[in-house]
Amino acid sequence: MNNKAPSPAGKAFDSYHAQDILDDDQQGAEDARLIDLREIWAIVYRSRFWIATIMASAIVLGIIVTLLMTPRYRADAAVQIDQEAIKVLGTEQSESSASIQDAERFLKTQVDVINSRAVARAVANELRLFNGDRFLEQMRDSQEVEATSSVSLADAKRERVLTVLQKNLTVELPPQSRVVRIFFTSPDPALAARVANSYAENFIRLNLRRKFDSSSYAREFLREQLDEAQQRLARAERSAVQYAREKKIIDASAAASTSDRPSAPRSLTTGTLVQLNQQQAEATAKRIQAEQRWNRARAVNSLSIPEVLENTAVQALLAEKAQLNAQLMEETQRRRDDYPTVRQGRARIIELDQQIGAIASSIRSTIRTEYEVARTNEQALGNRVEQLKSSTFSEQSESIQLSILRREADTFRQQYEFLLARFNQLNAEAGVQANNISLIDQAVTPIKPSSPKIVLNLFLAAILGGIISTIFCYVRHTVFDTIRTPDDVARNLNLPLLGVVPKPENPENLANELRDPKQPISEAFSSLRSTLSMISTHGLPKTLAFTSTTAAEGKSTACFATALSLARTGKRLLVIDLDLRRPNQHNQYGIKNTEGMSELLSGNRTFADVVRKTNVERVDMITGGAIPPNPTELLDPGSIRAMLAAHSADYDVILVDSAPVLAIADAISVGNSVEAVIYVIESNKNLPKTILAALSRLRDAHANVSGVLLTKFDASSSGYGNSYESTYQYEYGH
C-alpha cells in the first residue's frame, strides 16, 4: 500500500474547518441547555413506542397483581400515654424530671413496648391464638412450620404466631401528640378488630402490672429494712440504758430544763448544778441590790432614805407636823411662849418627830436585815455549787460514752421512723394504682379493605414503568445509539460536516427529485457543491471519492447527485464506478453495464473503449464492468492513481463511486489514490464505534477524509422536530 501524506489541500481544509468547529463550539456552549433538553426529548421520542409498551405492560401487570391480591382489613385502636399518672392520694410516684424533659424519647419507648414480644405473647394468650392453626389460616400464612433439633413443633408454631402478630402490627405516634394509634391488618376484619383491641388492653394491663410489681418489690424491700432498723434501734437503746444503770447516770434533762427550748440530755447532778447555779446568780443579784440599798441608807440621814420618804405613815406624820408648825407660828405671833396652846403645839411637834424617827430607824434596820439575809443566802448557794462542780467533773467522762450511745439510738430511731412512714405510704398506694395510659378509641370491625388500593398500585406501576423506561432509554442511547443527527457527527466522529441530505419523500421518484434543482434534496447537494469548492486552496479537488461504512447508505446516489449539481455550474466531469463487487452508477444514468473498469484495470480495454457519454450534459462515466473474481487484485492504488492522473486534464473533476469500507479492502485502495474522500453516513443506521473503526482503516491507509455527508436524515423521526430540520436546511441548503 502506498504511504501518501495528506495533500496541501487537505491541510488547508482542516485549518478552515477547525475555525468552523470553534465557532460551532461557541454557539453550542450558548445553546447547551437547549440542546440537552432537545437531546433528551429526542431520545424519548425515538423510544416512544417502547416506552408506551413498557408503561402499558407495567399498568396491566399492576392491575393483574391488584386483582390477585387478597383483600386485607385494617382495624385501629387509640390509647393516650401521659408521662405522669393522675394522683389519687397525692403521694404516688411520678416520672423523673429527666423523663419529663425528654417526652419524645419516653413516648418512643412506649411505642417500642407495644411492639415488644411480651405484649404480643399476652395478646396471643388472651385470644388463644396458640391453640391450633386457625389463626395462621385466617392470616393466610402459607409458610410451613417445622420442628428442628433444638425447637419442638409446638414452640415453632408459637414463634410463628408471634412473628405474624408483630409483622401485621403497626404503631403510629403522630408528632405533637400523646395519642398512639395501634393498627392490625388481617384478611379477616373481625379478627383485625379483636387483635387491635387486645393489643390496647394488654398494653394498659401490662403497664399496671409493671407498676404493681415495682410497688410490691419496694414494699418487700422496705419491710426487710424496717425489721433490721427496728432490731438496731432496740439494741442501741438497751445499750444506752444498761450503761447509764451501770454508771448510775440519771437523765434529768426534762427536770433540768428551765426554758421552752429543749436541752441536751443531762444527768441528775448536772441538772441540779444548773438549777443551783441559776439560783446562785439570782441570790448574788439580790445581794448586790440589798447591799446598794443598805449603803445608801447608812450614808444619809434617816429622813433622806427613799424608803422612809415613800412610807405612807411617815408622809402623814410629816404633813401633820407641817400643819402644826404653821399653826404654831401664827400663835407665837399673837401670844407668848408660855401660852398653853403654844406649849401644846410644841409638845405635839416633838411627839411627831419621835414617831417619825422611830419609823425611819425601823426602815433602816429592815434594809440592813435584807442585806444580811441576801449575803448569807449567796454564800450558802455558792458552797453548794462548788460541791456539785466536783461531782459533775467526775461524771463528764462517763457521760461522753452515754451520749455516743444515745446519738446512735437517735440515728436508728430516725431511720426507722422514715422507713415506717414510707412503708405506710406504699401500703396506701398499693390499693390505688394510678395508670398513665388510658384507652381512647376501641377498634371496630372495618367495612372496607385497606388493601389492595387500585389507585396506589396503578400509580406505583406507572412509577415502575417510568423507571424501567428511563433505564431502557439510557441503555439504548448509550449502548445501541447510532449516528442520527449532524450534532452526533461532530460529537462522536470529530469530522467536519459537509452536508445534510434529507430523506426523500418518494424513493421511487428519487431520480426526478435530484434532477429538479428546486427540490429540497437537490438543494442539499447544491450546498454540498458550495462546501466542496472551499475544501482546498485551489477549489474543488480534482479527484473525489465517495465511500461509506456499509452498503446502501446512499454513496452511489450522493456521487450521482454531486455530478448533477456540478454539471449545472458548467463543470466537465468524469464519473467512475469503482465498486466492482456491486456496481450501481450505470443504473443512475440508464446505461448498460457491459464494459467498464474491470476490463480497463485488467488491460483488456483501453480508456477510450470504456468511457461513455451520459444523458447529463458534460458528464462522462465509466461503469463497473463485469464483476471480477477478485476485485481487490485489480484495485491497485498505483494503477488507479496513474489512470486518474492521465485523464485529469480532460475533466474538471473526477468523481469515484467506491465500495463500502468494512469487510473489504476496496475502498482503502481507492481512498489512497484520490485527492479527497467524502464519507457518506446514513442517518440512524450504524453505531459510532462501527463508523470509527471504518474511518480508522482509511486513516491508516493515509486516505484524506475531507468530511461527512449525512444522508436520509429525517428530523421528525429522530425526535428533533421540524425546527431542527429547518435549521440544517438553512445551513446546508442555501
XYZ file of C-alpha atoms in Angstrom:
734
model
C 0.000 0.000 0.000
C 1.279 3.433 -0.874
C 2.007 5.687 2.117
C 0.797 9.006 0.816
C 0.995 12.112 3.030
C -2.019 14.419 3.270
C -2.173 16.920 0.457
C -1.826 20.700 0.975
C -5.476 20.971 0.025
C -6.393 18.626 2.852
C -4.334 20.655 5.351
C -5.989 23.862 4.206
C -9.395 22.209 4.558
C -8.557 21.042 8.090
C -7.499 24.591 9.058
C -10.636 26.034 7.536
C -12.921 23.622 9.312
C -11.024 23.907 12.602
C -12.194 27.515 12.759
C -15.704 26.359 11.882
C -15.588 23.841 14.688
C -14.502 26.550 17.168
C -17.364 28.764 16.031
C -19.767 25.864 16.326
C -18.464 25.091 19.829
C -19.066 28.677 20.940
C -22.565 28.594 19.539
C -23.118 25.182 21.102
C -21.966 26.432 24.502
C -24.535 29.219 24.336
C -27.307 26.757 23.452
C -26.069 23.889 25.654
C -29.129 23.810 27.810
C -31.498 23.904 24.836
C -29.533 21.201 23.059
C -29.530 18.991 26.157
C -33.292 19.290 26.552
C -33.766 18.666 22.857
C -31.497 15.646 23.044
C -33.460 14.213 25.954
C -36.716 14.759 24.139
C -35.263 13.150 21.015
C -34.203 10.074 22.983
C -37.691 9.766 24.462
C -39.363 10.378 21.119
C -37.334 7.721 19.327
C -38.262 5.211 22.012
C -41.874 6.311 22.313
C -43.297 3.003 21.154
C -41.050 1.056 23.507
C -41.961 3.430 26.340
C -45.656 3.069 25.593
C -45.290 -0.720 25.549
C -43.369 -0.748 28.850
C -45.825 1.615 30.555
C -48.830 -0.334 29.296
C -47.256 -3.612 30.422
C -46.477 -2.171 33.854
C -50.032 -0.867 34.306
C -51.557 -4.142 33.123
C -49.247 -6.021 35.466
C -50.303 -3.672 38.297
C -53.970 -4.385 37.562
C -53.355 -8.142 37.468
C -51.387 -8.069 40.737
C -54.114 -5.954 42.350
C -56.824 -8.391 41.282
C -54.793 -11.356 42.538
C -54.023 -9.788 45.916
C -56.028 -10.903 48.948
C -58.161 -8.085 50.435
C -56.829 -7.070 53.832
C -58.678 -5.128 56.506
C -57.093 -2.718 58.943
C -58.554 -2.025 62.395
C -57.147 0.554 64.781
C -57.439 1.397 68.465
C -56.163 4.554 70.157
C -54.552 4.942 73.603
C -53.384 8.071 75.363
C -49.998 7.914 77.060
C -49.340 10.527 79.733
C -45.923 10.955 81.183
C -47.327 11.350 84.709
C -50.327 9.444 86.025
C -53.246 11.143 87.779
C -52.537 11.292 91.531
C -55.311 9.842 93.700
C -53.682 10.097 97.122
C -51.245 12.830 96.147
C -48.301 10.671 97.185
C -47.975 8.359 94.164
C -44.661 8.233 92.372
C -44.302 10.321 89.226
C -41.855 10.139 86.349
C -38.438 11.582 86.902
C -37.623 15.093 85.817
C -35.294 13.730 83.147
C -38.223 11.879 81.552
C -40.393 14.982 81.705
C -37.748 16.925 79.840
C -37.424 14.124 77.317
C -41.041 13.421 76.442
C -40.320 12.347 72.877
C -37.942 9.607 73.997
C -40.460 8.484 76.619
C -43.243 8.147 74.031
C -40.991 6.281 71.593
C -40.090 3.896 74.396
C -43.784 3.195 74.951
C -44.197 2.534 71.215
C -41.349 0.018 71.424
C -43.116 -1.639 74.372
C -46.275 -2.072 72.259
C -44.151 -3.693 69.538
C -42.432 -5.981 72.036
C -42.767 -9.746 72.164
C -44.138 -9.535 75.713
C -47.269 -7.686 74.564
C -47.611 -9.978 71.535
C -47.402 -13.027 73.824
C -50.056 -11.569 76.137
C -52.356 -10.942 73.141
C -51.841 -14.462 71.834
C -52.591 -15.959 75.248
C -55.702 -13.835 75.731
C -57.154 -14.644 72.297
C -55.925 -18.273 72.438
C -54.017 -17.878 69.207
C -51.556 -20.601 70.235
C -54.327 -23.203 70.162
C -54.296 -24.892 66.768
C -53.624 -23.421 63.338
C -56.810 -21.370 62.939
C -55.078 -18.027 63.444
C -52.416 -18.754 60.826
C -55.111 -19.921 58.423
C -57.124 -16.744 58.984
C -53.983 -14.695 58.331
C -53.381 -16.676 55.095
C -49.893 -17.545 56.269
C -48.592 -20.232 53.938
C -45.152 -20.700 55.454
C -44.556 -24.225 56.649
C -43.719 -24.647 60.332
C -41.282 -27.453 61.019
C -39.596 -28.726 64.139
C -35.821 -28.727 64.458
C -33.370 -30.457 66.692
C -33.448 -27.570 69.161
C -37.070 -26.394 68.764
C -40.201 -28.523 69.068
C -43.128 -28.220 66.679
C -45.298 -26.517 69.317
C -42.594 -23.947 70.085
C -42.053 -23.347 66.374
C -45.790 -22.679 65.906
C -45.786 -20.302 68.860
C -42.855 -18.402 67.371
C -44.625 -18.242 64.008
C -47.776 -16.847 65.639
C -45.745 -14.168 67.414
C -43.933 -13.327 64.175
C -47.214 -12.954 62.251
C -48.650 -10.762 65.025
C -45.655 -8.436 65.045
C -45.418 -8.386 61.237
C -49.028 -7.187 60.797
C -48.926 -4.725 63.690
C -48.354 -1.035 63.011
C -47.980 1.549 65.779
C -48.128 5.212 64.821
C -47.248 8.169 67.036
C -48.303 11.437 65.381
C -45.983 14.372 66.042
C -47.007 16.774 68.806
C -49.464 14.222 70.200
C -49.691 11.705 73.060
C -52.373 9.579 71.384
C -50.847 6.401 69.939
C -52.798 4.520 67.286
C -52.482 0.736 67.162
C -53.242 -0.821 63.755
C -53.605 -4.501 62.937
C -54.101 -5.800 59.411
C -55.746 -9.122 58.599
C -57.756 -10.749 55.814
C -60.479 -11.276 58.443
C -61.995 -7.911 59.527
C -63.375 -9.276 62.822
C -60.001 -10.774 63.711
C -58.286 -7.455 62.934
C -60.591 -5.621 65.381
C -60.147 -8.246 68.132
C -56.379 -8.215 67.885
C -56.170 -4.396 67.839
C -58.373 -4.129 70.944
C -56.417 -6.891 72.666
C -53.162 -5.051 71.986
C -54.532 -1.850 73.536
C -55.964 -3.623 76.595
C -52.905 -5.793 77.221
C -50.624 -2.793 76.859
C -52.611 -0.986 79.582
C -52.784 -4.140 81.719
C -49.058 -4.847 81.451
C -48.288 -1.245 82.319
C -50.361 -1.601 85.517
C -48.715 -4.912 86.280
C -45.266 -3.407 85.930
C -46.241 -0.652 88.346
C -47.731 -3.157 90.815
C -44.692 -5.442 90.610
C -42.427 -2.479 91.186
C -44.529 -1.385 94.202
C -44.595 -4.931 95.622
C -40.859 -5.197 95.371
C -40.472 -1.838 97.074
C -42.801 -2.860 99.932
C -40.999 -6.137 100.467
C -37.665 -4.377 100.445
C -38.902 -1.754 102.946
C -40.318 -4.452 105.210
C -36.918 -6.103 105.416
C -35.258 -2.764 106.053
C -37.809 -1.965 108.796
C -37.087 -5.214 110.594
C -33.364 -4.558 110.507
C -33.803 -0.913 111.620
C -36.068 -1.979 114.497
C -33.546 -4.504 115.716
C -30.709 -1.988 115.505
C -32.764 0.597 117.419
C -33.646 -1.863 120.175
C -30.028 -2.902 120.611
C -28.852 0.731 120.732
C -31.480 1.765 123.328
C -30.727 -1.267 125.545
C -27.025 -0.496 125.395
C -27.615 3.135 126.436
C -29.904 2.201 129.368
C -27.543 -0.548 130.535
C -24.574 1.806 130.512
C -26.485 4.528 132.423
C -27.556 1.971 135.019
C -24.003 0.719 135.491
C -22.625 4.256 135.848
C -25.646 5.425 137.894
C -26.314 8.268 135.474
C -29.868 9.546 135.804
C -31.271 11.507 132.842
C -32.841 14.636 134.292
C -32.944 16.701 131.118
C -36.654 17.391 131.391
C -36.417 18.453 135.022
C -33.253 20.453 134.457
C -34.677 22.499 131.596
C -35.705 25.953 132.707
C -36.777 27.335 129.346
C -39.024 26.347 126.476
C -36.047 25.353 124.347
C -35.262 21.632 124.603
C -31.822 20.947 126.074
C -29.436 18.088 125.578
C -29.720 15.032 127.819
C -28.130 15.659 131.270
C -27.647 13.681 134.486
C -29.359 14.470 137.798
C -26.161 16.010 139.199
C -25.770 18.195 136.156
C -29.409 19.219 136.298
C -29.109 20.121 139.986
C -25.904 22.055 139.336
C -27.577 24.027 136.607
C -30.528 24.888 138.805
C -28.332 25.841 141.789
C -26.095 27.883 139.543
C -29.103 29.813 138.310
C -30.312 30.283 141.932
C -26.847 31.466 142.979
C -26.853 34.014 140.214
C -30.236 35.252 141.340
C -29.049 35.354 145.007
C -25.962 37.335 144.013
C -28.143 39.827 142.157
C -30.414 40.159 145.174
C -27.425 40.548 147.498
C -25.931 43.282 145.338
C -29.239 45.084 145.227
C -29.691 44.791 149.013
C -26.132 45.920 149.601
C -26.636 49.007 147.495
C -29.806 49.886 149.389
C -28.031 49.454 152.731
C -25.066 51.558 151.693
C -27.400 54.363 150.653
C -29.418 54.056 153.840
C -26.494 54.268 156.260
C -24.699 57.034 154.424
C -27.522 59.600 154.736
C -29.918 60.942 157.370
C -32.788 58.645 158.169
C -35.273 61.098 156.713
C -33.263 61.143 153.429
C -33.683 57.428 152.817
C -36.025 56.942 149.809
C -37.859 54.078 151.508
C -38.595 56.384 154.548
C -39.833 59.169 152.345
C -42.003 56.784 150.388
C -43.602 55.349 153.546
C -47.229 56.487 153.841
C -47.132 56.730 157.650
C -44.096 58.987 157.545
C -45.711 61.073 154.841
C -48.847 61.503 157.015
C -46.816 62.434 160.100
C -44.750 64.936 158.140
C -47.888 66.506 156.745
C -49.342 66.795 160.232
C -46.082 68.273 161.531
C -46.044 70.866 158.790
C -49.588 71.893 159.611
C -48.754 72.188 163.349
C -45.687 74.270 162.555
C -47.812 76.643 160.569
C -50.360 76.982 163.382
C -47.599 77.388 165.954
C -46.078 80.268 164.041
C -49.406 82.065 163.994
C -49.841 81.529 167.757
C -46.352 82.766 168.631
C -47.011 85.956 166.748
C -50.079 86.723 168.879
C -49.175 85.047 172.134
C -46.274 84.363 174.304
C -44.272 81.158 174.534
C -45.855 80.057 177.758
C -49.284 80.275 176.421
C -50.962 76.868 176.750
C -51.803 76.396 173.107
C -48.246 77.274 172.185
C -46.880 74.746 174.642
C -49.285 72.087 173.395
C -48.279 72.688 169.799
C -44.624 72.365 170.568
C -45.212 69.214 172.553
C -47.161 67.687 169.655
C -44.371 68.519 167.195
C -41.820 66.846 169.478
C -44.044 63.764 169.611
C -44.344 63.705 165.841
C -40.540 63.913 165.441
C -40.157 60.960 167.778
C -42.666 58.902 165.811
C -41.016 59.760 162.503
C -37.548 58.878 163.922
C -38.837 55.558 165.188
C -40.308 54.660 161.815
C -37.101 55.713 159.990
C -34.950 53.648 162.364
C -37.198 50.663 161.780
C -36.918 51.034 157.994
C -33.119 51.354 158.212
C -32.976 48.174 160.296
C -35.131 46.350 157.731
C -32.799 47.324 154.862
C -29.816 46.074 156.816
C -31.550 42.835 157.663
C -32.421 42.218 153.998
C -28.803 42.796 153.019
C -27.517 40.329 155.641
C -30.062 37.676 154.593
C -29.124 38.045 150.882
C -25.433 37.740 151.706
C -26.000 34.638 153.796
C -28.140 33.028 151.061
C -25.493 33.786 148.427
C -22.753 32.191 150.493
C -24.813 29.047 151.118
C -25.641 28.590 147.415
C -22.024 29.184 146.402
C -20.850 26.478 148.758
C -23.393 24.016 147.348
C -22.437 24.851 143.747
C -18.784 24.197 144.487
C -19.692 20.825 145.904
C -21.729 19.882 142.800
C -18.977 21.042 140.442
C -16.563 18.461 141.735
C -19.225 15.748 141.282
C -20.007 16.947 137.726
C -16.369 16.833 136.632
C -16.099 13.186 137.597
C -19.357 12.388 135.800
C -18.480 14.098 132.479
C -16.121 11.392 131.224
C -18.815 8.778 131.802
C -21.493 10.947 130.107
C -19.480 11.134 126.858
C -19.904 7.424 126.208
C -23.561 7.636 127.180
C -24.089 10.498 124.691
C -22.481 8.424 121.959
C -24.823 5.539 122.682
C -27.835 7.840 122.779
C -26.909 9.566 119.487
C -26.579 6.175 117.836
C -30.007 5.245 119.158
C -31.449 8.544 117.872
C -29.993 7.893 114.422
C -31.537 4.434 114.269
C -34.830 5.879 115.512
C -34.881 8.457 112.689
C -34.142 5.772 110.094
C -36.849 3.570 111.494
C -39.420 6.379 111.516
C -38.584 7.325 107.872
C -38.826 3.728 106.661
C -42.056 3.229 108.576
C -43.610 6.343 107.025
C -42.546 5.256 103.502
C -43.850 1.733 104.097
C -47.228 3.057 105.230
C -47.331 5.309 102.142
C -46.657 2.396 99.780
C -49.311 0.302 101.525
C -51.813 3.073 100.946
C -50.799 3.387 97.263
C -50.915 -0.377 96.682
C -54.694 -0.399 96.687
C -54.950 2.658 94.414
C -52.808 2.001 91.312
C -52.870 5.124 89.102
C -52.290 4.394 85.412
C -50.792 6.881 82.948
C -52.268 5.021 79.934
C -55.934 5.223 79.026
C -57.998 3.792 76.178
C -59.374 6.486 73.852
C -60.954 4.555 70.959
C -61.739 0.885 70.681
C -61.221 -0.828 67.347
C -64.366 -1.571 65.361
C -64.743 -4.145 62.636
C -63.635 -2.463 59.375
C -66.092 -2.480 56.489
C -63.828 -1.604 53.561
C -60.486 -3.302 52.912
C -57.395 -1.192 53.391
C -55.518 -3.037 50.671
C -55.091 -3.552 47.823
C -55.554 0.049 46.697
C -56.082 0.103 42.958
C -55.148 3.763 42.541
C -51.977 3.407 44.591
C -50.985 0.203 42.818
C -51.526 1.764 39.414
C -49.524 4.785 40.498
C -46.687 2.554 41.693
C -46.924 0.528 38.494
C -46.672 3.745 36.488
C -43.632 4.798 38.508
C -42.041 1.377 37.980
C -42.818 1.593 34.269
C -41.273 5.062 34.153
C -38.121 3.811 35.890
C -37.822 0.837 33.535
C -38.467 3.114 30.556
C -35.781 5.519 31.730
C -33.282 2.690 32.126
C -34.261 1.299 28.728
C -33.821 4.691 27.030
C -30.477 5.241 28.729
C -29.156 1.788 27.791
C -30.477 2.095 24.261
C -28.965 5.529 23.845
C -25.562 4.685 25.319
C -25.121 1.136 24.067
C -27.180 0.957 20.874
C -27.238 4.606 19.788
C -26.464 5.380 16.148
C -25.351 8.453 14.250
C -28.639 10.247 13.615
C -28.071 13.988 13.570
C -25.408 16.432 12.457
C -24.628 17.017 16.145
C -23.862 13.309 16.511
C -21.300 13.634 13.717
C -19.447 16.463 15.438
C -19.741 14.886 18.897
C -18.740 11.315 18.057
C -16.607 11.412 14.917
C -14.677 14.670 15.231
C -15.014 15.259 11.452
C -16.359 18.287 9.545
C -19.932 18.011 8.362
C -20.007 18.749 4.626
C -23.727 18.482 4.137
C -27.047 17.045 5.279
C -29.289 15.273 2.771
C -32.929 14.889 3.836
C -34.738 11.636 3.499
C -36.595 11.547 0.153
C -40.353 11.684 0.408
C -40.736 9.243 -2.508
C -37.688 6.990 -3.006
C -39.113 5.635 -6.268
C -39.095 9.160 -7.714
C -35.645 9.999 -6.323
C -34.010 10.463 -9.752
C -36.550 13.078 -10.760
C -36.176 14.928 -7.417
C -32.391 15.022 -7.904
C -32.747 16.446 -11.427
C -35.129 19.176 -10.172
C -32.982 21.988 -8.688
C -35.926 23.262 -6.636
C -36.408 20.077 -4.638
C -35.006 20.073 -1.053
C -32.809 17.043 -1.732
C -31.358 18.749 -4.821
C -30.735 21.914 -2.796
C -28.879 19.836 -0.215
C -26.391 18.692 -2.882
C -26.091 22.267 -4.142
C -24.985 23.123 -0.596
C -22.508 20.233 -0.748
C -21.162 21.615 -4.028
C -20.554 25.016 -2.382
C -18.775 23.355 0.526
C -16.580 21.266 -1.772
C -15.434 24.371 -3.612
C -13.795 25.586 -0.380
C -12.126 22.487 0.996
C -8.808 23.181 -0.705
C -6.728 26.159 -1.734
C -7.383 25.519 -5.439
C -11.112 24.956 -5.023
C -12.705 21.644 -5.953
C -10.472 18.602 -5.585
C -9.564 17.103 -8.941
C -10.346 13.585 -7.777
C -13.095 12.913 -5.265
C -14.241 9.514 -3.965
C -17.482 8.572 -2.188
C -17.493 5.729 0.325
C -19.472 4.598 3.363
C -19.332 2.164 6.260
C -21.721 -0.398 4.835
C -23.743 -0.831 1.676
C -26.978 1.018 0.823
C -26.144 4.198 2.769
C -26.585 6.439 -0.291
C -22.986 6.864 -1.517
C -23.850 5.998 -5.133
C -26.807 8.397 -5.055
C -24.557 11.060 -3.484
C -21.983 10.575 -6.262
C -24.692 10.881 -8.922
C -26.356 13.926 -7.268
C -22.986 15.680 -6.849
C -22.243 15.152 -10.519
C -25.622 16.676 -11.469
C -25.034 19.674 -9.203
C -21.502 20.292 -10.537
C -22.654 19.875 -14.139
C -25.196 22.661 -13.667
C -22.277 25.041 -12.964
C -20.613 24.172 -16.306
C -18.049 21.729 -14.937
C -16.930 18.821 -17.103
C -16.998 15.620 -15.048
C -15.983 12.019 -15.244
C -17.837 9.550 -13.026
C -16.058 6.255 -12.344
C -17.753 3.298 -10.683
C -15.046 1.511 -8.700
C -17.482 -0.569 -6.639
C -16.528 -3.633 -8.653
C -18.481 -6.023 -6.415
C -21.859 -4.237 -6.634
C -21.649 -1.595 -9.384
C -24.640 0.789 -9.402
C -23.736 4.034 -11.195
C -24.885 2.777 -14.592
C -28.425 2.479 -13.180
C -28.361 6.160 -12.198
C -27.696 7.186 -15.819
C -29.671 4.438 -17.557
C -26.580 2.865 -19.168
C -25.928 -0.852 -19.598
C -23.021 -2.241 -17.673
C -21.222 -4.047 -20.496
C -17.594 -2.957 -20.393
C -16.011 -0.791 -17.717
C -13.358 -0.524 -15.014
C -12.868 -4.274 -14.654
C -11.789 -4.506 -18.280
C -9.763 -1.293 -18.123
C -7.810 -2.257 -14.988
C -7.225 -5.799 -16.284
C -5.794 -4.363 -19.545
C -8.416 -5.899 -21.806
C -9.774 -2.500 -22.850
C -8.430 0.992 -23.240
C -9.777 4.169 -21.657
C -11.409 5.203 -24.929
C -13.153 1.829 -25.123
C -14.856 2.102 -21.727
C -15.670 5.843 -21.345
C -19.232 6.740 -22.328
C -21.426 9.743 -22.727
C -24.415 10.064 -20.371
C -27.797 11.690 -20.612
C -26.450 14.506 -18.434
C -24.662 17.191 -20.368
C -20.893 17.477 -19.667
C -20.857 14.227 -17.660
C -18.979 11.130 -18.872
C -18.738 7.895 -16.976
C -17.050 4.523 -16.788
C -19.229 1.713 -15.487
C -18.009 -1.032 -13.177
C -17.959 -3.632 -15.888
C -18.098 -7.347 -15.347
C -17.682 -8.461 -11.726
C -14.171 -9.920 -11.443
C -13.362 -12.999 -9.354
C -11.064 -10.976 -7.042
C -11.694 -7.207 -7.305
C -9.034 -6.339 -4.722
C -6.249 -7.528 -7.056
C -7.476 -5.134 -9.779
C -7.722 -2.149 -7.419
C -4.045 -1.371 -7.221
C -3.553 2.183 -5.840
C -0.696 2.859 -8.225
C -2.677 1.820 -11.310
C -5.711 3.822 -10.203
C -3.601 6.884 -9.411
C -1.871 6.667 -12.798
C -5.157 6.305 -14.639
C -6.658 9.300 -12.794
C -3.583 11.430 -13.399
C -3.580 10.569 -17.129
C -7.102 11.866 -17.686
C -7.499 14.538 -15.009
C -6.522 17.236 -17.501
C -9.514 16.310 -19.701
C -12.012 16.893 -16.885
C -12.575 19.492 -14.174
C -13.481 16.883 -11.558
C -13.348 13.087 -11.471
C -15.913 11.516 -9.145
C -15.294 7.959 -7.933
C -18.021 5.711 -6.517
C -16.128 3.381 -4.182
C -17.145 0.258 -2.279
C -18.009 0.368 1.473
C -15.078 0.322 3.912
C -15.944 -2.545 6.252
C -15.354 -6.194 5.376
C -13.426 -5.457 2.195
C -10.271 -3.533 1.287
C -11.506 -1.980 -1.998
C -12.331 1.433 -0.520
C -8.923 1.614 1.179
C -7.135 1.272 -2.132
C -9.380 3.875 -3.746
C -9.081 6.309 -0.808
C -5.321 6.224 -1.041
C -5.496 7.080 -4.759
C -7.718 10.172 -4.760
C -7.239 13.710 -3.526
C -10.219 13.746 -1.179
C -12.721 11.266 0.252
C -16.309 12.095 1.188
C -17.570 9.725 3.875
C -21.289 9.066 3.438
C -23.270 8.118 6.577
C -26.892 7.122 6.530
C -28.791 8.622 9.459
C -29.810 6.135 12.173
C -28.066 3.093 10.712
C -24.586 2.482 12.156
C -23.126 2.747 15.638
C -20.402 5.347 16.244
C -17.838 2.666 17.096
C -18.525 0.908 13.782
C -18.007 4.116 11.826
C -14.874 4.987 13.805
C -13.438 1.571 13.019
C -14.003 2.176 9.303
C -12.509 5.667 9.487
C -9.516 4.263 11.314
C -8.858 1.889 8.388
C -8.980 4.813 5.974
C -6.646 6.934 8.086
C -4.223 4.038 8.401
C -4.082 3.979 4.580
C -3.387 7.762 4.571
C -6.687 8.473 2.866
C -7.671 12.146 3.086
C -11.190 12.016 4.544
C -12.388 15.584 3.976
C -15.671 15.282 5.815
C -19.004 13.590 6.323
C -22.144 13.705 4.222
C -25.195 12.739 6.337
C -27.896 11.173 4.162
C -31.506 10.144 4.647
C -31.849 12.495 7.599
C -35.396 12.690 8.996
C -35.547 15.179 11.872
C -39.122 14.300 12.776
C -38.489 10.581 13.204
C -35.302 11.340 15.148
C -37.276 13.309 17.684
C -35.915 16.785 16.942
C -38.939 18.231 15.147
C -39.294 20.464 12.129
C -37.331 23.329 13.687
C -34.172 21.211 13.763
C -34.712 20.129 10.181
C -35.315 23.724 9.065
C -32.119 24.828 10.781
C -29.991 22.367 8.834
C -31.834 23.025 5.628
C -30.967 26.666 6.073
C -27.321 25.971 6.881
C -26.706 23.372 4.163
C -29.427 24.146 1.633
C -28.835 27.854 0.968
